[in-house]
Every structure is written in C-alpha cells, then in structure tokens.
PDB file of C-alpha atoms in Angstrom:
ATOM      1  CA  MET B1114     -26.716  42.284 -32.020  1.00  0.00           C
ATOM      2  CA  GLY B1115     -27.838  43.806 -28.732  1.00  0.00           C
ATOM      3  CA  ASP B1116     -30.062  46.297 -27.060  1.00  0.00           C
ATOM      4  CA  VAL B1117     -29.448  49.970 -26.271  1.00  0.00           C
ATOM      5  CA  GLN B1118     -30.520  51.482 -23.005  1.00  0.00           C
ATOM      6  CA  THR B1119     -30.377  55.014 -21.633  1.00  0.00           C
ATOM      7  CA  ILE B1120     -31.522  56.741 -18.470  1.00  0.00           C
ATOM      8  CA  ARG B1121     -34.481  58.098 -20.458  1.00  0.00           C
ATOM      9  CA  ASP B1122     -35.866  54.534 -20.667  1.00  0.00           C
ATOM     10  CA  ARG B1123     -36.146  54.394 -16.869  1.00  0.00           C
ATOM     11  CA  PRO B1124     -38.851  56.969 -15.927  1.00  0.00           C
ATOM     12  CA  LYS B1125     -39.065  55.950 -12.289  1.00  0.00           C
ATOM     13  CA  GLU B1126     -35.548  57.186 -11.576  1.00  0.00           C
ATOM     14  CA  LYS B1127     -34.919  60.848 -10.957  1.00  0.00           C
ATOM     15  CA  LEU B1128     -32.236  62.757 -12.719  1.00  0.00           C
ATOM     16  CA  ARG B1129     -30.228  64.619 -10.127  1.00  0.00           C
ATOM     17  CA  GLY B1130     -27.207  66.843 -10.206  1.00  0.00           C
ATOM     18  CA  ARG B1131     -25.085  66.231 -13.311  1.00  0.00           C
ATOM     19  CA  ASP B1132     -27.619  63.692 -14.715  1.00  0.00           C
ATOM     20  CA  ARG B1133     -29.942  66.651 -15.442  1.00  0.00           C
ATOM     21  CA  ARG B1134     -27.348  68.073 -17.895  1.00  0.00           C
ATOM     22  CA  SER B1135     -25.828  64.890 -19.305  1.00  0.00           C
ATOM     23  CA  LEU B1136     -26.714  61.266 -19.983  1.00  0.00           C
ATOM     24  CA  ASN B1137     -24.680  58.075 -20.073  1.00  0.00           C
ATOM     25  CA  LEU B1138     -25.444  55.934 -23.127  1.00  0.00           C
ATOM     26  CA  SER B1139     -25.086  52.275 -22.087  1.00  0.00           C
ATOM     27  CA  THR B1140     -24.732  49.646 -24.782  1.00  0.00           C
ATOM     28  CA  LYS B1141     -24.986  45.922 -23.974  1.00  0.00           C
ATOM     29  CA  LEU B1142     -23.340  43.675 -26.544  1.00  0.00           C
ATOM     30  CA  THR B1143     -24.598  40.075 -26.378  1.00  0.00           C
ATOM     31  CA  ALA B1144     -21.635  38.740 -28.352  1.00  0.00           C
ATOM     32  CA  ALA B1145     -18.933  40.131 -26.029  1.00  0.00           C
ATOM     33  CA  GLY B1146     -21.078  39.706 -22.912  1.00  0.00           C
ATOM     34  CA  LYS B1147     -19.924  42.969 -21.352  1.00  0.00           C
ATOM     35  CA  ARG B1148     -21.314  46.471 -21.052  1.00  0.00           C
ATOM     36  CA  HIS B1149     -19.769  49.545 -22.694  1.00  0.00           C
ATOM     37  CA  ARG B1150     -20.644  53.157 -21.799  1.00  0.00           C
ATOM     38  CA  GLU B1151     -20.366  56.345 -23.825  1.00  0.00           C
ATOM     39  CA  LYS B1152     -20.609  59.641 -22.024  1.00  0.00           C
ATOM     40  CA  VAL B1153     -22.187  62.573 -23.876  1.00  0.00           C
ATOM     41  CA  GLY B1154     -22.053  66.165 -22.659  1.00  0.00           C
ATOM     42  CA  ARG B1155     -25.620  67.435 -23.201  1.00  0.00           C
ATOM     43  CA  LYS B1156     -28.995  65.681 -22.897  1.00  0.00           C
ATOM     44  CA  SER B1157     -29.929  66.584 -26.468  1.00  0.00           C
ATOM     45  CA  ASP B1158     -26.684  65.149 -27.830  1.00  0.00           C
ATOM     46  CA  ALA B1159     -27.225  61.947 -25.807  1.00  0.00           C
ATOM     47  CA  ILE B1160     -30.741  61.548 -27.289  1.00  0.00           C
ATOM     48  CA  LYS B1161     -29.369  62.019 -30.837  1.00  0.00           C
ATOM     49  CA  LEU B1162     -26.555  59.549 -30.191  1.00  0.00           C
ATOM     50  CA  TYR B1163     -29.053  57.088 -28.707  1.00  0.00           C
ATOM     51  CA  GLN B1164     -31.189  57.289 -31.825  1.00  0.00           C
ATOM     52  CA  SER B1165     -28.180  56.820 -34.047  1.00  0.00           C
ATOM     53  CA  ARG B1166     -27.007  53.772 -32.062  1.00  0.00           C
ATOM     54  CA  LYS B1167     -30.493  52.293 -32.143  1.00  0.00           C
ATOM     55  CA  ALA B1168     -30.606  52.708 -35.933  1.00  0.00           C
ATOM     56  CA  ASP B1169     -27.240  50.949 -36.192  1.00  0.00           C
ATOM     57  CA  VAL B1170     -28.644  47.988 -34.196  1.00  0.00           C
ATOM     58  CA  VAL B1171     -31.737  47.775 -36.422  1.00  0.00           C
ATOM     59  CA  ALA B1172     -29.598  47.964 -39.568  1.00  0.00           C
ATOM     60  CA  GLY B1173     -27.230  45.322 -38.233  1.00  0.00           C
ATOM     61  CA  ARG B1174     -24.191  47.575 -38.229  1.00  0.00           C
ATOM     62  CA  LYS B1175     -21.498  46.911 -35.658  1.00  0.00           C
ATOM     63  CA  LEU B1176     -21.288  49.422 -32.864  1.00  0.00           C
ATOM     64  CA  PRO B1177     -17.967  51.390 -32.716  1.00  0.00           C
ATOM     65  CA  GLU B1178     -15.465  50.264 -30.133  1.00  0.00           C
ATOM     66  CA  LEU B1179     -14.755  52.733 -27.398  1.00  0.00           C
ATOM     67  CA  ARG B1180     -11.336  54.326 -27.452  1.00  0.00           C
ATOM     68  CA  ASN B1181      -8.960  53.430 -24.672  1.00  0.00           C
ATOM     69  CA  SER B1182      -8.218  56.519 -22.541  1.00  0.00           C
ATOM     70  CA  LYS B1183      -4.651  55.373 -21.805  1.00  0.00           C
ATOM     71  CA  VAL B1184      -2.109  56.702 -24.300  1.00  0.00           C
ATOM     72  CA  VAL B1185       0.946  54.535 -24.886  1.00  0.00           C
ATOM     73  CA  THR B1186       4.048  56.603 -25.676  1.00  0.00           C
ATOM     74  CA  LEU B1187       7.096  55.529 -27.560  1.00  0.00           C
ATOM     75  CA  SER B1188       9.049  55.906 -24.364  1.00  0.00           C
ATOM     76  CA  GLU B1189       6.992  53.105 -22.783  1.00  0.00           C
ATOM     77  CA  LEU B1190       7.770  50.818 -25.759  1.00  0.00           C
ATOM     78  CA  ILE B1191      11.499  51.647 -25.327  1.00  0.00           C
ATOM     79  CA  ASP B1192      11.312  50.608 -21.666  1.00  0.00           C
ATOM     80  CA  ASP B1193       9.765  47.283 -22.642  1.00  0.00           C
ATOM     81  CA  VAL B1194      12.384  46.519 -25.265  1.00  0.00           C
ATOM     82  CA  LEU B1195      15.282  47.425 -22.925  1.00  0.00           C
ATOM     83  CA  GLU B1196      13.805  44.971 -20.443  1.00  0.00           C
ATOM     84  CA  PHE B1197      13.627  42.398 -23.219  1.00  0.00           C
ATOM     85  CA  VAL B1198      17.337  42.798 -24.213  1.00  0.00           C
ATOM     86  CA  ALA B1199      18.640  43.170 -20.668  1.00  0.00           C
ATOM     87  CA  HIS B1200      20.835  40.087 -20.981  1.00  0.00           C
ATOM     88  CA  HIS B1201      21.732  40.603 -24.603  1.00  0.00           C
ATOM     89  CA  LYS B1202      25.481  40.787 -25.427  1.00  0.00           C
ATOM     90  CA  ASP B1203      24.934  44.143 -27.145  1.00  0.00           C
ATOM     91  CA  ASN B1204      22.870  45.588 -24.306  1.00  0.00           C
ATOM     92  CA  ARG B1205      24.966  48.803 -24.105  1.00  0.00           C
ATOM     93  CA  SER B1206      24.220  49.586 -27.774  1.00  0.00           C
ATOM     94  CA  TYR B1207      20.490  49.087 -27.206  1.00  0.00           C
ATOM     95  CA  THR B1208      20.546  51.304 -24.147  1.00  0.00           C
ATOM     96  CA  SER B1209      22.420  54.055 -25.977  1.00  0.00           C
ATOM     97  CA  LYS B1210      20.029  54.035 -28.902  1.00  0.00           C
ATOM     98  CA  GLY B1211      17.052  53.911 -26.573  1.00  0.00           C
ATOM     99  CA  GLU B1212      18.062  57.097 -24.734  1.00  0.00           C
ATOM    100  CA  ILE B1213      18.688  58.989 -28.034  1.00  0.00           C
ATOM    101  CA  VAL B1214      15.303  57.935 -29.471  1.00  0.00           C
ATOM    102  CA  ARG B1215      13.580  58.669 -26.147  1.00  0.00           C
ATOM    103  CA  LYS B1216      14.946  62.215 -26.031  1.00  0.00           C
ATOM    104  CA  ALA B1217      13.682  62.984 -29.543  1.00  0.00           C
ATOM    105  CA  LEU B1218      10.465  60.971 -29.852  1.00  0.00           C
ATOM    106  CA  GLY B1219       9.765  59.449 -26.457  1.00  0.00           C
ATOM    107  CA  SER B1220       6.878  61.719 -25.488  1.00  0.00           C
ATOM    108  CA  LYS B1221       5.029  61.093 -28.755  1.00  0.00           C
ATOM    109  CA  PRO B1222       2.051  58.661 -28.686  1.00  0.00           C
ATOM    110  CA  ALA B1223       3.247  55.465 -30.281  1.00  0.00           C
ATOM    111  CA  ALA B1224       0.129  55.067 -32.396  1.00  0.00           C
ATOM    112  CA  ASP B1225       0.592  58.535 -33.895  1.00  0.00           C
ATOM    113  CA  LEU B1226       4.114  58.078 -35.239  1.00  0.00           C
ATOM    114  CA  THR B1227       3.955  57.831 -39.061  1.00  0.00           C
ATOM    115  CA  PRO B1228       6.619  56.341 -41.383  1.00  0.00           C
ATOM    116  CA  GLN B1229       7.149  59.823 -42.889  1.00  0.00           C
ATOM    117  CA  GLU B1230       7.923  61.344 -39.512  1.00  0.00           C
ATOM    118  CA  LEU B1231      10.271  58.488 -38.668  1.00  0.00           C
ATOM    119  CA  GLU B1232      12.068  58.723 -41.958  1.00  0.00           C
ATOM    120  CA  ARG B1233      12.431  62.486 -41.572  1.00  0.00           C
ATOM    121  CA  TRP B1234      13.956  62.041 -38.130  1.00  0.00           C
ATOM    122  CA  LEU B1235      16.373  59.383 -39.398  1.00  0.00           C
ATOM    123  CA  ARG B1236      17.426  61.663 -42.193  1.00  0.00           C
ATOM    124  CA  THR B1237      18.270  64.567 -39.863  1.00  0.00           C
ATOM    125  CA  ARG B1238      19.757  62.474 -37.077  1.00  0.00           C
ATOM    126  CA  CYS B1239      21.882  59.865 -38.900  1.00  0.00           C
ATOM    127  CA  LYS B1240      24.832  60.788 -41.151  1.00  0.00           C
ATOM    128  CA  THR B1241      25.371  57.411 -42.822  1.00  0.00           C
ATOM    129  CA  PRO B1242      22.974  54.778 -44.216  1.00  0.00           C
ATOM    130  CA  ALA B1243      24.336  52.145 -41.862  1.00  0.00           C
ATOM    131  CA  THR B1244      23.512  54.264 -38.780  1.00  0.00           C
ATOM    132  CA  ALA B1245      20.044  54.998 -40.073  1.00  0.00           C
ATOM    133  CA  ASN B1246      19.402  51.296 -40.649  1.00  0.00           C
ATOM    134  CA  ARG B1247      20.501  50.449 -37.104  1.00  0.00           C
ATOM    135  CA  TYR B1248      18.123  53.029 -35.568  1.00  0.00           C
ATOM    136  CA  LYS B1249      15.319  51.867 -37.868  1.00  0.00           C
ATOM    137  CA  ALA B1250      15.860  48.251 -36.668  1.00  0.00           C
ATOM    138  CA  PHE B1251      15.827  49.369 -33.039  1.00  0.00           C
ATOM    139  CA  ILE B1252      12.557  51.280 -33.386  1.00  0.00           C
ATOM    140  CA  SER B1253      11.040  48.438 -35.353  1.00  0.00           C
ATOM    141  CA  LEU B1254      12.005  46.132 -32.449  1.00  0.00           C
ATOM    142  CA  CYS B1255      10.249  48.459 -29.998  1.00  0.00           C
ATOM    143  CA  TYR B1256       7.008  48.252 -32.054  1.00  0.00           C
ATOM    144  CA  ARG B1257       7.279  44.504 -32.499  1.00  0.00           C
ATOM    145  CA  GLU B1258       7.476  44.079 -28.734  1.00  0.00           C
ATOM    146  CA  GLY B1259       4.590  46.504 -28.392  1.00  0.00           C
ATOM    147  CA  VAL B1260       2.435  44.423 -30.743  1.00  0.00           C
ATOM    148  CA  ARG B1261       3.387  41.279 -28.871  1.00  0.00           C
ATOM    149  CA  ASN B1262       2.428  42.875 -25.571  1.00  0.00           C
ATOM    150  CA  GLY B1263      -0.851  44.234 -26.982  1.00  0.00           C
ATOM    151  CA  LYS B1264       0.039  47.919 -26.578  1.00  0.00           C
ATOM    152  CA  VAL B1265       0.090  48.856 -30.266  1.00  0.00           C
ATOM    153  CA  THR B1266      -1.356  47.294 -33.391  1.00  0.00           C
ATOM    154  CA  VAL B1267       0.925  48.578 -36.179  1.00  0.00           C
ATOM    155  CA  ASN B1268       4.619  48.950 -36.772  1.00  0.00           C
ATOM    156  CA  PRO B1269       5.357  52.129 -38.767  1.00  0.00           C
ATOM    157  CA  ALA B1270       9.079  51.304 -38.979  1.00  0.00           C
ATOM    158  CA  ARG B1271       8.304  48.395 -41.328  1.00  0.00           C
ATOM    159  CA  LEU B1272       7.231  50.934 -43.977  1.00  0.00           C
ATOM    160  CA  VAL B1273      10.431  52.966 -43.716  1.00  0.00           C
ATOM    161  CA  ARG B1274      12.771  52.264 -46.672  1.00  0.00           C
ATOM    162  CA  GLN B1275      15.942  50.377 -45.974  1.00  0.00           C
ATOM    163  CA  ARG B1276      18.931  52.462 -47.013  1.00  0.00           C
ATOM    164  CA  LYS B1277      21.599  50.959 -49.220  1.00  0.00           C
ATOM    165  CA  GLU B1278      24.851  50.575 -47.361  1.00  0.00           C
ATOM    166  CA  GLY B1279      28.243  50.696 -49.008  1.00  0.00           C
ATOM    167  CA  THR B1280      30.457  47.652 -49.250  1.00  0.00           C
ATOM    168  CA  GLY B1281      33.299  49.517 -47.572  1.00  0.00           C
ATOM    169  CA  ARG B1282      36.992  49.280 -48.465  1.00  0.00           C
ATOM    170  CA  LEU B1283      39.224  46.326 -47.816  1.00  0.00           C
ATOM    171  CA  ARG B1284      42.762  47.475 -47.148  1.00  0.00           C
ATOM    172  CA  PHE B1285      45.881  45.756 -45.766  1.00  0.00           C
ATOM    173  CA  LEU B1286      48.881  47.284 -44.153  1.00  0.00           C
ATOM    174  CA  SER B1287      52.078  47.300 -46.192  1.00  0.00           C
ATOM    175  CA  ARG B1288      55.281  45.944 -44.674  1.00  0.00           C
ATOM    176  CA  ASP B1289      56.624  49.448 -44.154  1.00  0.00           C
ATOM    177  CA  GLU B1290      53.407  50.586 -42.411  1.00  0.00           C
ATOM    178  CA  TYR B1291      53.393  47.540 -40.193  1.00  0.00           C
ATOM    179  CA  ASP B1292      57.026  48.070 -39.092  1.00  0.00           C
ATOM    180  CA  ARG B1293      56.432  51.720 -38.314  1.00  0.00           C
ATOM    181  CA  LEU B1294      53.251  51.013 -36.282  1.00  0.00           C
ATOM    182  CA  HIS B1295      55.027  48.178 -34.464  1.00  0.00           C
ATOM    183  CA  LYS B1296      57.879  50.475 -33.496  1.00  0.00           C
ATOM    184  CA  VAL B1297      55.616  53.251 -32.229  1.00  0.00           C
ATOM    185  CA  ILE B1298      53.408  50.965 -30.199  1.00  0.00           C
ATOM    186  CA  ALA B1299      56.419  49.154 -28.712  1.00  0.00           C
ATOM    187  CA  ALA B1300      57.833  52.489 -27.555  1.00  0.00           C
ATOM    188  CA  ARG B1301      54.674  54.209 -26.329  1.00  0.00           C
ATOM    189  CA  PHE B1302      52.263  51.419 -25.461  1.00  0.00           C
ATOM    190  CA  PRO B1303      54.235  48.189 -24.951  1.00  0.00           C
ATOM    191  CA  GLU B1304      51.355  46.625 -23.003  1.00  0.00           C
ATOM    192  CA  HIS B1305      49.227  46.672 -26.203  1.00  0.00           C
ATOM    193  CA  LEU B1306      51.876  45.321 -28.560  1.00  0.00           C
ATOM    194  CA  ALA B1307      50.587  41.707 -28.369  1.00  0.00           C
ATOM    195  CA  GLU B1308      47.048  42.926 -29.217  1.00  0.00           C
ATOM    196  CA  PHE B1309      48.352  44.670 -32.333  1.00  0.00           C
ATOM    197  CA  VAL B1310      50.294  41.658 -33.514  1.00  0.00           C
ATOM    198  CA  VAL B1311      47.440  39.263 -32.996  1.00  0.00           C
ATOM    199  CA  SER B1312      44.924  41.545 -34.731  1.00  0.00           C
ATOM    200  CA  VAL B1313      47.139  42.031 -37.801  1.00  0.00           C
ATOM    201  CA  HIS B1314      48.111  38.394 -38.307  1.00  0.00           C
ATOM    202  CA  THR B1315      44.768  36.755 -37.503  1.00  0.00           C
ATOM    203  CA  GLY B1316      42.185  39.281 -38.649  1.00  0.00           C
ATOM    204  CA  MET B1317      40.228  38.833 -35.379  1.00  0.00           C
ATOM    205  CA  ARG B1318      37.691  41.464 -34.480  1.00  0.00           C
ATOM    206  CA  LEU B1319      37.876  43.504 -31.316  1.00  0.00           C
ATOM    207  CA  GLY B1320      35.214  41.493 -29.450  1.00  0.00           C
ATOM    208  CA  GLU B1321      36.739  38.228 -30.623  1.00  0.00           C
ATOM    209  CA  ARG B1322      40.191  39.213 -29.286  1.00  0.00           C
ATOM    210  CA  TYR B1323      39.066  40.387 -25.866  1.00  0.00           C
ATOM    211  CA  SER B1324      36.723  37.446 -25.350  1.00  0.00           C
ATOM    212  CA  CYS B1325      39.294  34.849 -26.321  1.00  0.00           C
ATOM    213  CA  MET B1326      40.318  32.247 -23.677  1.00  0.00           C
ATOM    214  CA  TRP B1327      43.549  30.284 -23.402  1.00  0.00           C
ATOM    215  CA  SER B1328      41.561  27.095 -24.007  1.00  0.00           C
ATOM    216  CA  GLN B1329      40.998  28.334 -27.576  1.00  0.00           C
ATOM    217  CA  VAL B1330      44.737  28.759 -28.242  1.00  0.00           C
ATOM    218  CA  ASP B1331      46.846  25.884 -29.572  1.00  0.00           C
ATOM    219  CA  LEU B1332      50.504  26.925 -29.313  1.00  0.00           C
ATOM    220  CA  GLN B1333      51.797  23.771 -31.053  1.00  0.00           C
ATOM    221  CA  ARG B1334      49.646  24.210 -34.103  1.00  0.00           C
ATOM    222  CA  ARG B1335      49.872  28.007 -33.797  1.00  0.00           C
ATOM    223  CA  THR B1336      46.071  28.387 -34.201  1.00  0.00           C
ATOM    224  CA  ILE B1337      43.235  30.121 -32.333  1.00  0.00           C
ATOM    225  CA  GLU B1338      39.768  28.553 -32.476  1.00  0.00           C
ATOM    226  CA  LEU B1339      36.918  31.073 -32.510  1.00  0.00           C
ATOM    227  CA  THR B1340      33.661  29.594 -31.224  1.00  0.00           C
ATOM    228  CA  LYS B1341      31.629  32.806 -31.307  1.00  0.00           C
ATOM    229  CA  THR B1342      32.168  34.962 -34.361  1.00  0.00           C
ATOM    230  CA  LYS B1343      29.959  37.694 -35.845  1.00  0.00           C
ATOM    231  CA  LYS B1344      27.729  35.137 -37.556  1.00  0.00           C
ATOM    232  CA  TRP B1345      28.063  32.591 -34.745  1.00  0.00           C
ATOM    233  CA  LEU B1346      30.153  30.236 -36.857  1.00  0.00           C
ATOM    234  CA  ARG B1347      33.211  28.309 -35.788  1.00  0.00           C
ATOM    235  CA  ALA B1348      36.468  29.526 -37.294  1.00  0.00           C
ATOM    236  CA  HIS B1349      40.189  29.001 -37.063  1.00  0.00           C
ATOM    237  CA  CYS B1350      42.789  31.763 -37.178  1.00  0.00           C
ATOM    238  CA  ALA B1351      46.338  30.714 -37.935  1.00  0.00           C
ATOM    239  CA  SER B1352      49.233  32.989 -37.121  1.00  0.00           C
ATOM    240  CA  GLN B1353      51.870  33.476 -39.824  1.00  0.00           C
ATOM    241  CA  ARG B1354      54.438  35.045 -37.526  1.00  0.00           C
ATOM    242  CA  ARG B1355      56.718  33.420 -35.000  1.00  0.00           C
ATOM    243  CA  ARG B1356      55.183  32.633 -31.691  1.00  0.00           C
ATOM    244  CA  ASP B1357      57.819  34.550 -29.754  1.00  0.00           C
ATOM    245  CA  GLU B1358      56.699  37.813 -31.382  1.00  0.00           C
ATOM    246  CA  VAL B1359      53.425  37.645 -29.468  1.00  0.00           C
ATOM    247  CA  ASP B1360      55.112  36.576 -26.169  1.00  0.00           C
TER     248      ASP B1360
END
C-alpha cells in the first residue's frame, strides 16, 4: 500500500526550533502517487501515530483521508445556485428565497446540516405546506449544485418529508359579483378594466396576461393563443364576451 516515513527515520538531520517539540508524519501512497502529511502536536504523540499507521500498512488497512481545512458554508452553496439560475424566468423568487435561507442558515457548514434541523426550520418558518415544499426544493437545489461542483457529498434535503398540499378551492364569480366588480374597477381604475375582463373570460394567469403579444391574438376568431403556459403547453383561450367590451 505504501511506506510511512517520519523525521525520526532520518538521523542525520537535526531537529531545530519547533521540530524539537512536534513531528510531521508523512505518508506516501503509491496508488494515488501523492504525499499526504499529518501534523501532531507532541513528539510522543507523533511516535504513537507513526506506529499506528505502520501497523495499518502491515495489516493492509487503508490509511484515513486527511480532512480538508476549508469549510463550505450553506451561504456559498446559495451563491452558486443563484449564479446557476441567473437567467431563469423565476430568478426573483430564487433570489428572495436565497436571502431568507442565508439569513437563517447561511453561516452553518453545509456538511453539518441534518434533515432534522432543516425540517425543524421549515416548520417554524413556513406557515403552509406549499411554502415549506418550495423552500425544501430550493435548498435541495443548492445541495445538488454543490454535489455537482464537488463541494459537498450529500444532500440532506432529500431526506426531508414532502408535505401534502391541499387541492385548493375552485370558485367562479357570480353574475352579480362580476357586475359589481366591473362597476367599481371602471370607476376607480379604468386603466385596468381590460385586464379584469380578459382574466375573467379567458382564465389566463397573471404571467400569461402580461407576457401576451398582439401576434397571439386573433380578433376574427376571438381567440388568444398561449405558447408558454405553466406546464409549457400550447393552449387556446376563447373569449365569450363581445370584443368591444375589451376595447
């Protein structure tokens, strides 16, 4: 497996200064082809460690890997993932979540965060299961990028239980409610009246309405073609009201 060498094996060299009080244990691994060093405080401790390492070599046991002195924090993983999603359409949401997570857990070493600690934080921070699942997904993305970049080896967010989200409530405006809302918006916010009419009679989401182009509108057929929906599927929205109501 390799040979173990210490300063004690070189009697011609003098031990000066700090070398009189401490020894550097140098281990040469033939498989990796590079030298690793372990620093021990006292000479007696170095001799004992040397004897232990030599016994491991004789027994064929693998020498322990030295721990990297650089500590990767969760804040560093957040910076990496924000760089990764810089051109994502939902970049503002990622940035907002990143700052909230950074403030609470950013200084913690990424390798030390356990699923229990993460689940406890989600329970105290998030009021609804949907919000907890979104933050869990964001933290999981941070760790996935960290694994891909070689900064961490495990993803504790994968072991956090997914919370069950409610199906919500599907409700439509009655004719009386629609007329009252139409009247109030026309009186107080006339510039937003067309937005209200389109949203009610097409069912378009907020992002779909404000990203819509005139090339998607067919006034003769009274339809709006949506090329980018929530699930990235093509869809058609047909208006059931007169065209002049939107004008």
